Amino acid sequence: MAELASEFGMVADHVGMVYRRGNQETQALVDCSLTVPRGTWTSLIGASGCGKSTLLRIFADIVKPTHGAASLHGVSPAEARANRIFSMVSQQSTMLPWRKIMENVELGLEVAGVDKAARRKAAQEAIDLVGLRGFEKAYPSELSGGMRQRAAIARALTLKPQFLLMDEPFGALDELTREKLNFELLRILKETGATLLLVTHSISEAIILSDQVAVMTPRPGRISRLVDIGFGHARSAAMRDDPRFAAYETELRHSLYGTPVASPAEANQTYA
Ligand code: ADP
Ligand code: MG
């Protein structure tokens, strides 16, 4: 079954990761197995330092696992990168300050050697998809943080990736902008059919954007729990008011912190 899934989605098969710096070793991940079926959305959630970014970077071929293996659509991360079947977006998305938004969005295709007319067309489509039409000629410094993240997502989408790897893409944004972009991304995922692996430490973001949430615990980093989010893909902003949303929040909070019901004061703080 694992083999069948590996052809169609993202698979981590008993992945372990030990970082070595001089004679110091950090066990970042231990025995992590995860399947993200093609066309579905998974979030990795957990405290800082539990290895979320490491697992994502393994899929993105930025680091190689020291144990086990990862695959995307049945091939290694290195091959997936060569075939350009994934794109990555992170919190500190780098926009070149001297380039206009259009030119920044075109960058990925430019590096890939795509000719100017084709790359302009694809970039315009991506800019439209993220709602930045009208800002093509603006410089990054003229945009808000939320708009810059939209531009970073647009750039990732120009390659028409089958897999989107996102590492706290909205982590630097205020709560309202973040939630707005969560629902924008939801729409984009539905339109593109991309498979998503998202790192976040926001419980609500994980619920909004996932079919499955993998809860990670630190020292050493491992996947301690998988929670299915049964909203299907027809979900919309109304899901926030669905009683199941609050139930998932409670379940995930308990999985993360291992505590029973928080006092009302603490609960308010959590959601502030
Ligand atoms: P998270 O994204 O969940 O905050 P990371 O994957 O960034 O966690 O880090 C997991 C652990 O691995 C942490 O203890 C971190 O200090 C360590 N680590 C991450 N990157 C490196 C690296 N390049 N070299 C050495 N240790 C690292
Ligand atoms: Mg991280």
PDB file of C-alpha atoms and ligand atoms in Angstrom:
ATOM      1  CA  MET A   1       0.000   0.000   0.000  1.00  0.00           C
ATOM      2  CA  ALA A   2       2.860   2.329   0.857  1.00  0.00           C
ATOM      3  CA  GLU A   3       4.278   1.707  -2.595  1.00  0.00           C
ATOM      4  CA  LEU A   4       1.039   2.592  -4.304  1.00  0.00           C
ATOM      5  CA  ALA A   5       0.734   5.782  -2.263  1.00  0.00           C
ATOM      6  CA  SER A   6       4.323   6.751  -3.035  1.00  0.00           C
ATOM      7  CA  GLU A   7       3.507   6.888  -6.733  1.00  0.00           C
ATOM      8  CA  PHE A   8       0.823   9.444  -6.186  1.00  0.00           C
ATOM      9  CA  GLY A   9       1.717  11.585  -3.201  1.00  0.00           C
ATOM     10  CA  MET A  10       4.412  12.564  -0.755  1.00  0.00           C
ATOM     11  CA  VAL A  11       5.814   9.847   1.436  1.00  0.00           C
ATOM     12  CA  ALA A  12       8.249   9.972   4.347  1.00  0.00           C
ATOM     13  CA  ASP A  13       9.357   6.446   5.096  1.00  0.00           C
ATOM     14  CA  HIS A  14      10.968   6.074   8.543  1.00  0.00           C
ATOM     15  CA  VAL A  15      12.811   9.350   8.108  1.00  0.00           C
ATOM     16  CA  GLY A  16      15.430  10.286  10.677  1.00  0.00           C
ATOM     17  CA  MET A  17      17.727  13.271  10.755  1.00  0.00           C
ATOM     18  CA  VAL A  18      20.828  13.905  12.806  1.00  0.00           C
ATOM     19  CA  TYR A  19      22.533  17.260  12.288  1.00  0.00           C
ATOM     20  CA  ARG A  20      26.257  17.212  12.909  1.00  0.00           C
ATOM     21  CA  ARG A  21      28.112  20.399  13.601  1.00  0.00           C
ATOM     22  CA  GLY A  22      31.736  19.763  14.600  1.00  0.00           C
ATOM     23  CA  ASN A  23      31.428  17.053  17.226  1.00  0.00           C
ATOM     24  CA  GLN A  24      27.965  18.179  18.299  1.00  0.00           C
ATOM     25  CA  GLU A  25      25.009  16.111  17.194  1.00  0.00           C
ATOM     26  CA  THR A  26      21.342  17.123  17.183  1.00  0.00           C
ATOM     27  CA  GLN A  27      18.766  14.437  16.679  1.00  0.00           C
ATOM     28  CA  ALA A  28      16.168  16.512  14.818  1.00  0.00           C
ATOM     29  CA  LEU A  29      13.851  13.729  13.620  1.00  0.00           C
ATOM     30  CA  VAL A  30      13.294  10.131  14.652  1.00  0.00           C
ATOM     31  CA  ASP A  31      11.389   7.524  12.678  1.00  0.00           C
ATOM     32  CA  CYS A  32       8.944   9.864  10.944  1.00  0.00           C
ATOM     33  CA  SER A  33       6.558   8.168   8.550  1.00  0.00           C
ATOM     34  CA  LEU A  34       3.907  10.180   6.761  1.00  0.00           C
ATOM     35  CA  THR A  35       1.847   9.882   3.590  1.00  0.00           C
ATOM     36  CA  VAL A  36       0.230  12.876   1.915  1.00  0.00           C
ATOM     37  CA  PRO A  37      -1.989  11.424  -0.834  1.00  0.00           C
ATOM     38  CA  ARG A  38      -1.927  13.326  -4.095  1.00  0.00           C
ATOM     39  CA  GLY A  39      -4.338  16.264  -4.206  1.00  0.00           C
ATOM     40  CA  THR A  40      -4.733  16.363  -0.416  1.00  0.00           C
ATOM     41  CA  TRP A  41      -3.473  18.812   2.194  1.00  0.00           C
ATOM     42  CA  THR A  42      -1.418  18.048   5.293  1.00  0.00           C
ATOM     43  CA  SER A  43      -0.113  20.361   8.013  1.00  0.00           C
ATOM     44  CA  LEU A  44       2.804  19.756  10.328  1.00  0.00           C
ATOM     45  CA  ILE A  45       2.163  21.399  13.659  1.00  0.00           C
ATOM     46  CA  GLY A  46       4.257  21.495  16.800  1.00  0.00           C
ATOM     47  CA  ALA A  47       6.411  23.565  19.122  1.00  0.00           C
ATOM     48  CA  SER A  48       9.438  25.430  17.853  1.00  0.00           C
ATOM     49  CA  GLY A  49      12.404  23.103  17.330  1.00  0.00           C
ATOM     50  CA  CYS A  50      10.423  19.872  16.905  1.00  0.00           C
ATOM     51  CA  GLY A  51      11.712  19.348  13.369  1.00  0.00           C
ATOM     52  CA  LYS A  52       8.871  20.693  11.183  1.00  0.00           C
ATOM     53  CA  SER A  53      11.144  22.673   8.888  1.00  0.00           C
ATOM     54  CA  THR A  54      13.610  19.811   8.738  1.00  0.00           C
ATOM     55  CA  LEU A  55      10.948  17.421   7.442  1.00  0.00           C
ATOM     56  CA  LEU A  56       9.813  19.992   4.876  1.00  0.00           C
ATOM     57  CA  ARG A  57      13.412  20.680   3.808  1.00  0.00           C
ATOM     58  CA  ILE A  58      13.942  16.962   3.268  1.00  0.00           C
ATOM     59  CA  PHE A  59      11.031  16.911   0.796  1.00  0.00           C
ATOM     60  CA  ALA A  60      12.413  20.073  -0.834  1.00  0.00           C
ATOM     61  CA  ASP A  61      15.850  18.448  -1.316  1.00  0.00           C
ATOM     62  CA  ILE A  62      17.527  21.124   0.801  1.00  0.00           C
ATOM     63  CA  VAL A  63      18.841  18.550   3.292  1.00  0.00           C
ATOM     64  CA  LYS A  64      19.224  14.786   2.973  1.00  0.00           C
ATOM     65  CA  PRO A  65      17.826  12.561   5.729  1.00  0.00           C
ATOM     66  CA  THR A  66      20.349  10.493   7.656  1.00  0.00           C
ATOM     67  CA  HIS A  67      17.843   7.626   7.934  1.00  0.00           C
ATOM     68  CA  GLY A  68      14.959   6.451   5.789  1.00  0.00           C
ATOM     69  CA  ALA A  69      13.789   8.136   2.606  1.00  0.00           C
ATOM     70  CA  ALA A  70      11.320  10.655   1.253  1.00  0.00           C
ATOM     71  CA  SER A  71       9.589  10.682  -2.113  1.00  0.00           C
ATOM     72  CA  LEU A  72       7.274  12.871  -4.161  1.00  0.00           C
ATOM     73  CA  HIS A  73       5.153  11.245  -6.834  1.00  0.00           C
ATOM     74  CA  GLY A  74       7.336   8.153  -6.502  1.00  0.00           C
ATOM     75  CA  VAL A  75      10.678   9.865  -7.090  1.00  0.00           C
ATOM     76  CA  SER A  76      13.390  11.166  -4.778  1.00  0.00           C
ATOM     77  CA  PRO A  77      13.366  14.830  -3.730  1.00  0.00           C
ATOM     78  CA  ALA A  78      16.432  15.416  -5.951  1.00  0.00           C
ATOM     79  CA  GLU A  79      14.625  14.042  -8.984  1.00  0.00           C
ATOM     80  CA  ALA A  80      11.450  15.912  -8.061  1.00  0.00           C
ATOM     81  CA  ARG A  81      13.469  19.111  -7.959  1.00  0.00           C
ATOM     82  CA  ALA A  82      15.064  18.409 -11.337  1.00  0.00           C
ATOM     83  CA  ASN A  83      11.575  17.790 -12.764  1.00  0.00           C
ATOM     84  CA  ARG A  84      10.251  20.969 -11.083  1.00  0.00           C
ATOM     85  CA  ILE A  85       7.217  19.224  -9.634  1.00  0.00           C
ATOM     86  CA  PHE A  86       7.279  21.161  -6.366  1.00  0.00           C
ATOM     87  CA  SER A  87       7.631  24.766  -5.229  1.00  0.00           C
ATOM     88  CA  MET A  88       8.485  26.080  -1.799  1.00  0.00           C
ATOM     89  CA  VAL A  89       7.298  29.216  -0.024  1.00  0.00           C
ATOM     90  CA  SER A  90       8.705  30.300   3.329  1.00  0.00           C
ATOM     91  CA  GLN A  91       8.098  33.039   5.857  1.00  0.00           C
ATOM     92  CA  GLN A  92      11.015  35.125   4.674  1.00  0.00           C
ATOM     93  CA  SER A  93      10.121  34.979   1.023  1.00  0.00           C
ATOM     94  CA  THR A  94      12.816  36.842  -0.822  1.00  0.00           C
ATOM     95  CA  MET A  95      11.604  39.504  -3.192  1.00  0.00           C
ATOM     96  CA  LEU A  96      14.396  41.276  -5.027  1.00  0.00           C
ATOM     97  CA  PRO A  97      13.848  44.913  -3.982  1.00  0.00           C
ATOM     98  CA  TRP A  98      15.045  46.373  -7.288  1.00  0.00           C
ATOM     99  CA  ARG A  99      12.602  44.333  -9.353  1.00  0.00           C
ATOM    100  CA  LYS A 100       8.935  45.080  -9.887  1.00  0.00           C
ATOM    101  CA  ILE A 101       6.359  42.532  -8.723  1.00  0.00           C
ATOM    102  CA  MET A 102       5.883  41.145 -12.243  1.00  0.00           C
ATOM    103  CA  GLU A 103       9.634  40.636 -12.606  1.00  0.00           C
ATOM    104  CA  ASN A 104       9.851  39.031  -9.170  1.00  0.00           C
ATOM    105  CA  VAL A 105       7.016  36.648  -9.980  1.00  0.00           C
ATOM    106  CA  GLU A 106       8.715  35.755 -13.277  1.00  0.00           C
ATOM    107  CA  LEU A 107      11.972  34.922 -11.528  1.00  0.00           C
ATOM    108  CA  GLY A 108      11.374  31.192 -11.083  1.00  0.00           C
ATOM    109  CA  LEU A 109      10.550  30.754 -14.767  1.00  0.00           C
ATOM    110  CA  GLU A 110      13.501  32.922 -15.751  1.00  0.00           C
ATOM    111  CA  VAL A 111      15.844  30.656 -13.798  1.00  0.00           C
ATOM    112  CA  ALA A 112      14.153  27.693 -15.501  1.00  0.00           C
ATOM    113  CA  GLY A 113      15.024  29.223 -18.895  1.00  0.00           C
ATOM    114  CA  VAL A 114      11.445  29.827 -20.035  1.00  0.00           C
ATOM    115  CA  ASP A 115      11.172  32.430 -22.806  1.00  0.00           C
ATOM    116  CA  LYS A 116       9.894  35.914 -22.077  1.00  0.00           C
ATOM    117  CA  ALA A 117       6.426  35.715 -23.655  1.00  0.00           C
ATOM    118  CA  ALA A 118       5.575  32.402 -21.964  1.00  0.00           C
ATOM    119  CA  ARG A 119       6.864  33.568 -18.626  1.00  0.00           C
ATOM    120  CA  ARG A 120       4.942  36.845 -18.775  1.00  0.00           C
ATOM    121  CA  LYS A 121       1.740  34.926 -19.525  1.00  0.00           C
ATOM    122  CA  ALA A 122       2.243  32.435 -16.684  1.00  0.00           C
ATOM    123  CA  ALA A 123       3.237  35.193 -14.250  1.00  0.00           C
ATOM    124  CA  GLN A 124       0.141  37.238 -15.120  1.00  0.00           C
ATOM    125  CA  GLU A 125      -2.076  34.198 -14.533  1.00  0.00           C
ATOM    126  CA  ALA A 126      -0.458  33.603 -11.150  1.00  0.00           C
ATOM    127  CA  ILE A 127      -0.727  37.292 -10.214  1.00  0.00           C
ATOM    128  CA  ASP A 128      -4.431  37.208 -11.076  1.00  0.00           C
ATOM    129  CA  LEU A 129      -4.913  34.023  -9.076  1.00  0.00           C
ATOM    130  CA  VAL A 130      -3.484  35.550  -5.880  1.00  0.00           C
ATOM    131  CA  GLY A 131      -5.419  38.799  -6.355  1.00  0.00           C
ATOM    132  CA  LEU A 132      -2.523  41.120  -7.151  1.00  0.00           C
ATOM    133  CA  ARG A 133      -3.732  42.402 -10.526  1.00  0.00           C
ATOM    134  CA  GLY A 134      -2.914  46.095 -10.765  1.00  0.00           C
ATOM    135  CA  PHE A 135       0.285  45.773  -8.731  1.00  0.00           C
ATOM    136  CA  GLU A 136       2.494  44.288 -11.467  1.00  0.00           C
ATOM    137  CA  LYS A 137       4.597  47.457 -11.720  1.00  0.00           C
ATOM    138  CA  ALA A 138       4.908  48.100  -7.978  1.00  0.00           C
ATOM    139  CA  TYR A 139       8.155  47.439  -6.127  1.00  0.00           C
ATOM    140  CA  PRO A 140       8.127  45.055  -3.133  1.00  0.00           C
ATOM    141  CA  SER A 141       8.697  47.947  -0.708  1.00  0.00           C
ATOM    142  CA  GLU A 142       5.431  49.507  -1.901  1.00  0.00           C
ATOM    143  CA  LEU A 143       3.392  46.459  -0.839  1.00  0.00           C
ATOM    144  CA  SER A 144       2.165  45.326   2.570  1.00  0.00           C
ATOM    145  CA  GLY A 145       3.583  42.164   4.131  1.00  0.00           C
ATOM    146  CA  GLY A 146       0.443  40.253   3.152  1.00  0.00           C
ATOM    147  CA  MET A 147       0.732  41.380  -0.456  1.00  0.00           C
ATOM    148  CA  ARG A 148       4.395  40.388  -0.581  1.00  0.00           C
ATOM    149  CA  GLN A 149       3.432  36.897   0.614  1.00  0.00           C
ATOM    150  CA  ARG A 150       0.788  36.749  -2.114  1.00  0.00           C
ATOM    151  CA  ALA A 151       3.529  37.632  -4.603  1.00  0.00           C
ATOM    152  CA  ALA A 152       5.737  34.867  -3.188  1.00  0.00           C
ATOM    153  CA  ILE A 153       2.865  32.409  -3.610  1.00  0.00           C
ATOM    154  CA  ALA A 154       2.309  33.675  -7.161  1.00  0.00           C
ATOM    155  CA  ARG A 155       5.962  33.038  -7.948  1.00  0.00           C
ATOM    156  CA  ALA A 156       5.662  29.504  -6.572  1.00  0.00           C
ATOM    157  CA  LEU A 157       2.546  28.909  -8.689  1.00  0.00           C
ATOM    158  CA  THR A 158       4.136  29.955 -11.995  1.00  0.00           C
ATOM    159  CA  LEU A 159       5.853  26.577 -12.186  1.00  0.00           C
ATOM    160  CA  LYS A 160       2.428  24.909 -11.926  1.00  0.00           C
ATOM    161  CA  PRO A 161       3.756  22.672  -9.160  1.00  0.00           C
ATOM    162  CA  GLN A 162       2.006  19.434  -8.276  1.00  0.00           C
ATOM    163  CA  PHE A 163       3.335  19.864  -4.757  1.00  0.00           C
ATOM    164  CA  LEU A 164       3.417  23.012  -2.645  1.00  0.00           C
ATOM    165  CA  LEU A 165       5.775  23.030   0.318  1.00  0.00           C
ATOM    166  CA  MET A 166       5.060  25.933   2.647  1.00  0.00           C
ATOM    167  CA  ASP A 167       7.036  26.750   5.783  1.00  0.00           C
ATOM    168  CA  GLU A 168       5.053  29.146   7.971  1.00  0.00           C
ATOM    169  CA  PRO A 169       4.204  31.258   4.921  1.00  0.00           C
ATOM    170  CA  PHE A 170       1.978  33.582   6.949  1.00  0.00           C
ATOM    171  CA  GLY A 171       3.948  33.492  10.204  1.00  0.00           C
ATOM    172  CA  ALA A 172       5.055  37.115   9.986  1.00  0.00           C
ATOM    173  CA  LEU A 173       1.583  38.507   9.355  1.00  0.00           C
ATOM    174  CA  ASP A 174      -1.031  39.870  11.726  1.00  0.00           C
ATOM    175  CA  GLU A 175      -3.907  37.570  12.668  1.00  0.00           C
ATOM    176  CA  LEU A 176      -6.555  39.162  10.413  1.00  0.00           C
ATOM    177  CA  THR A 177      -4.341  39.209   7.317  1.00  0.00           C
ATOM    178  CA  ARG A 178      -3.283  35.687   8.067  1.00  0.00           C
ATOM    179  CA  GLU A 179      -6.809  34.369   8.231  1.00  0.00           C
ATOM    180  CA  LYS A 180      -7.747  36.189   5.049  1.00  0.00           C
ATOM    181  CA  LEU A 181      -4.770  34.617   3.261  1.00  0.00           C
ATOM    182  CA  ASN A 182      -5.642  31.180   4.690  1.00  0.00           C
ATOM    183  CA  PHE A 183      -8.928  31.326   2.824  1.00  0.00           C
ATOM    184  CA  GLU A 184      -7.249  32.763  -0.296  1.00  0.00           C
ATOM    185  CA  LEU A 185      -4.856  29.840  -0.272  1.00  0.00           C
ATOM    186  CA  LEU A 186      -7.771  27.459   0.173  1.00  0.00           C
ATOM    187  CA  ARG A 187      -9.335  28.822  -3.025  1.00  0.00           C
ATOM    188  CA  ILE A 188      -6.009  28.541  -4.869  1.00  0.00           C
ATOM    189  CA  LEU A 189      -5.546  24.937  -3.731  1.00  0.00           C
ATOM    190  CA  LYS A 190      -9.001  24.068  -5.016  1.00  0.00           C
ATOM    191  CA  GLU A 191      -8.312  25.783  -8.343  1.00  0.00           C
ATOM    192  CA  THR A 192      -4.882  24.231  -8.902  1.00  0.00           C
ATOM    193  CA  GLY A 193      -5.433  20.782  -7.377  1.00  0.00           C
ATOM    194  CA  ALA A 194      -1.966  21.001  -5.799  1.00  0.00           C
ATOM    195  CA  THR A 195      -0.884  18.685  -2.989  1.00  0.00           C
ATOM    196  CA  LEU A 196       0.038  20.720   0.088  1.00  0.00           C
ATOM    197  CA  LEU A 197       2.490  20.167   2.922  1.00  0.00           C
ATOM    198  CA  LEU A 198       2.252  23.146   5.267  1.00  0.00           C
ATOM    199  CA  VAL A 199       4.297  23.904   8.363  1.00  0.00           C
ATOM    200  CA  THR A 200       2.512  26.072  10.882  1.00  0.00           C
ATOM    201  CA  HIS A 201       2.231  26.624  14.576  1.00  0.00           C
ATOM    202  CA  SER A 202      -1.281  28.009  14.246  1.00  0.00           C
ATOM    203  CA  ILE A 203      -3.927  25.449  15.168  1.00  0.00           C
ATOM    204  CA  SER A 204      -6.691  27.265  13.276  1.00  0.00           C
ATOM    205  CA  GLU A 205      -4.522  27.645  10.163  1.00  0.00           C
ATOM    206  CA  ALA A 206      -3.834  23.915  10.278  1.00  0.00           C
ATOM    207  CA  ILE A 207      -7.549  23.099  10.470  1.00  0.00           C
ATOM    208  CA  ILE A 208      -8.562  25.514   7.700  1.00  0.00           C
ATOM    209  CA  LEU A 209      -5.923  24.207   5.306  1.00  0.00           C
ATOM    210  CA  SER A 210      -5.721  20.481   6.027  1.00  0.00           C
ATOM    211  CA  ASP A 211      -7.268  17.114   5.384  1.00  0.00           C
ATOM    212  CA  GLN A 212      -4.803  15.732   7.898  1.00  0.00           C
ATOM    213  CA  VAL A 213      -2.793  17.365  10.687  1.00  0.00           C
ATOM    214  CA  ALA A 214       0.414  15.696  11.828  1.00  0.00           C
ATOM    215  CA  VAL A 215       1.168  16.701  15.402  1.00  0.00           C
ATOM    216  CA  MET A 216       4.885  16.702  16.156  1.00  0.00           C
ATOM    217  CA  THR A 217       6.602  16.570  19.537  1.00  0.00           C
ATOM    218  CA  PRO A 218      10.200  17.635  20.238  1.00  0.00           C
ATOM    219  CA  ARG A 219      13.415  16.122  21.608  1.00  0.00           C
ATOM    220  CA  PRO A 220      13.704  14.209  19.443  1.00  0.00           C
ATOM    221  CA  GLY A 221      11.216  15.327  16.809  1.00  0.00           C
ATOM    222  CA  ARG A 222       8.609  12.745  15.945  1.00  0.00           C
ATOM    223  CA  ILE A 223       5.064  12.564  14.648  1.00  0.00           C
ATOM    224  CA  SER A 224       3.021  11.776  17.716  1.00  0.00           C
ATOM    225  CA  ARG A 225      -0.456  11.937  16.250  1.00  0.00           C
ATOM    226  CA  LEU A 226      -2.406  12.207  13.003  1.00  0.00           C
ATOM    227  CA  VAL A 227      -5.740  13.982  13.124  1.00  0.00           C
ATOM    228  CA  ASP A 228      -8.096  13.768  10.148  1.00  0.00           C
ATOM    229  CA  ILE A 229      -9.991  16.982   9.427  1.00  0.00           C
ATOM    230  CA  GLY A 230     -13.232  15.795   7.895  1.00  0.00           C
ATOM    231  CA  PHE A 231     -14.428  18.934   6.155  1.00  0.00           C
ATOM    232  CA  GLY A 232     -13.769  17.737   2.608  1.00  0.00           C
ATOM    233  CA  HIS A 233     -12.668  20.259  -0.027  1.00  0.00           C
ATOM    234  CA  ALA A 234     -15.974  22.088  -0.420  1.00  0.00           C
ATOM    235  CA  ARG A 235     -15.057  24.012   2.724  1.00  0.00           C
ATOM    236  CA  SER A 236     -15.370  27.784   2.995  1.00  0.00           C
ATOM    237  CA  ALA A 237     -15.011  30.523   5.598  1.00  0.00           C
ATOM    238  CA  ALA A 238     -18.264  29.251   7.157  1.00  0.00           C
ATOM    239  CA  MET A 239     -16.291  26.273   8.520  1.00  0.00           C
ATOM    240  CA  ARG A 240     -15.092  28.602  11.287  1.00  0.00           C
ATOM    241  CA  ASP A 241     -18.617  28.546  12.739  1.00  0.00           C
ATOM    242  CA  ASP A 242     -19.088  24.791  12.408  1.00  0.00           C
ATOM    243  CA  PRO A 243     -19.063  23.152  15.867  1.00  0.00           C
ATOM    244  CA  ARG A 244     -16.603  20.581  14.512  1.00  0.00           C
ATOM    245  CA  PHE A 245     -14.052  23.370  14.071  1.00  0.00           C
ATOM    246  CA  ALA A 246     -13.954  24.054  17.805  1.00  0.00           C
ATOM    247  CA  ALA A 247     -13.828  20.310  18.498  1.00  0.00           C
ATOM    248  CA  TYR A 248     -10.774  19.921  16.229  1.00  0.00           C
ATOM    249  CA  GLU A 249      -9.148  22.916  17.922  1.00  0.00           C
ATOM    250  CA  THR A 250      -9.615  21.291  21.316  1.00  0.00           C
ATOM    251  CA  GLU A 251      -8.353  17.939  20.092  1.00  0.00           C
ATOM    252  CA  LEU A 252      -5.227  19.464  18.545  1.00  0.00           C
ATOM    253  CA  ARG A 253      -4.555  21.645  21.572  1.00  0.00           C
ATOM    254  CA  HIS A 254      -4.664  18.592  23.795  1.00  0.00           C
ATOM    255  CA  SER A 255      -2.423  16.651  21.433  1.00  0.00           C
ATOM    256  CA  LEU A 256       0.097  19.489  21.500  1.00  0.00           C
ATOM    257  CA  TYR A 257       0.082  20.389  25.145  1.00  0.00           C
ATOM    258  CA  GLY A 258      -1.244  17.214  26.700  1.00  0.00           C
ATOM    259  CA  THR A 259      -3.434  19.265  29.038  1.00  0.00           C
ATOM    260  CA  PRO A 260      -7.092  18.768  29.822  1.00  0.00           C
ATOM    261  CA  VAL A 261      -9.532  21.636  29.334  1.00  0.00           C
ATOM    262  CA  ALA A 262      -7.857  25.010  29.963  1.00  0.00           C
ATOM    263  CA  SER A 263      -9.445  27.540  32.309  1.00  0.00           C
ATOM    264  CA  PRO A 264     -11.572  30.151  30.513  1.00  0.00           C
ATOM    265  CA  ALA A 265      -8.884  32.801  31.094  1.00  0.00           C
ATOM    266  CA  GLU A 266      -6.217  30.618  29.497  1.00  0.00           C
ATOM    267  CA  ALA A 267      -8.528  29.693  26.664  1.00  0.00           C
ATOM    268  CA  ASN A 268      -9.056  33.379  25.915  1.00  0.00           C
ATOM    269  CA  GLN A 269      -5.324  33.929  25.842  1.00  0.00           C
ATOM    270  CA  THR A 270      -4.864  31.051  23.448  1.00  0.00           C
ATOM    271  CA  TYR A 271      -7.291  32.537  20.979  1.00  0.00           C
ATOM    272  CA  ALA A 272      -6.344  36.205  21.454  1.00  0.00           C
TER     273      ALA A 272
HETATM  274  P1  ADP B   1      11.065  23.640  13.697  1.00  0.00           P
HETATM  275  O1  ADP B   1      10.905  24.041  12.264  1.00  0.00           O
HETATM  276  O2  ADP B   1      10.002  22.701  14.172  1.00  0.00           O
HETATM  277  O3  ADP B   1      11.175  24.828  14.607  1.00  0.00           O
HETATM  278  P2  ADP B   1      13.700  22.682  12.879  1.00  0.00           P
HETATM  279  O4  ADP B   1      13.471  21.619  11.905  1.00  0.00           O
HETATM  280  O5  ADP B   1      14.108  24.019  12.369  1.00  0.00           O
HETATM  281  O6  ADP B   1      12.426  22.810  13.845  1.00  0.00           O
HETATM  282  O7  ADP B   1      14.829  22.213  13.912  1.00  0.00           O
HETATM  283  C1  ADP B   1      14.780  20.957  14.591  1.00  0.00           C
HETATM  284  C2  ADP B   1      16.038  20.807  15.437  1.00  0.00           C
HETATM  285  O8  ADP B   1      17.169  20.706  14.585  1.00  0.00           O
HETATM  286  C3  ADP B   1      16.311  21.981  16.363  1.00  0.00           C
HETATM  287  O9  ADP B   1      16.885  21.482  17.550  1.00  0.00           O
HETATM  288  C4  ADP B   1      17.318  22.808  15.593  1.00  0.00           C
HETATM  289  O10 ADP B   1      18.147  23.544  16.448  1.00  0.00           O
HETATM  290  C5  ADP B   1      18.105  21.738  14.845  1.00  0.00           C
HETATM  291  N1  ADP B   1      18.634  22.223  13.553  1.00  0.00           N
HETATM  292  C6  ADP B   1      17.887  22.708  12.514  1.00  0.00           C
HETATM  293  N2  ADP B   1      18.667  23.042  11.473  1.00  0.00           N
HETATM  294  C7  ADP B   1      19.952  22.742  11.844  1.00  0.00           C
HETATM  295  C8  ADP B   1      21.215  22.830  11.197  1.00  0.00           C
HETATM  296  N3  ADP B   1      21.332  23.295   9.953  1.00  0.00           N
HETATM  297  N4  ADP B   1      22.304  22.443  11.901  1.00  0.00           N
HETATM  298  C9  ADP B   1      22.205  21.975  13.168  1.00  0.00           C
HETATM  299  N5  ADP B   1      21.040  21.854  13.832  1.00  0.00           N
HETATM  300  C10 ADP B   1      19.922  22.219  13.183  1.00  0.00           C
HETATM  301 MG    MG B   2      10.752  25.927  11.381  1.00  0.00          MG
END
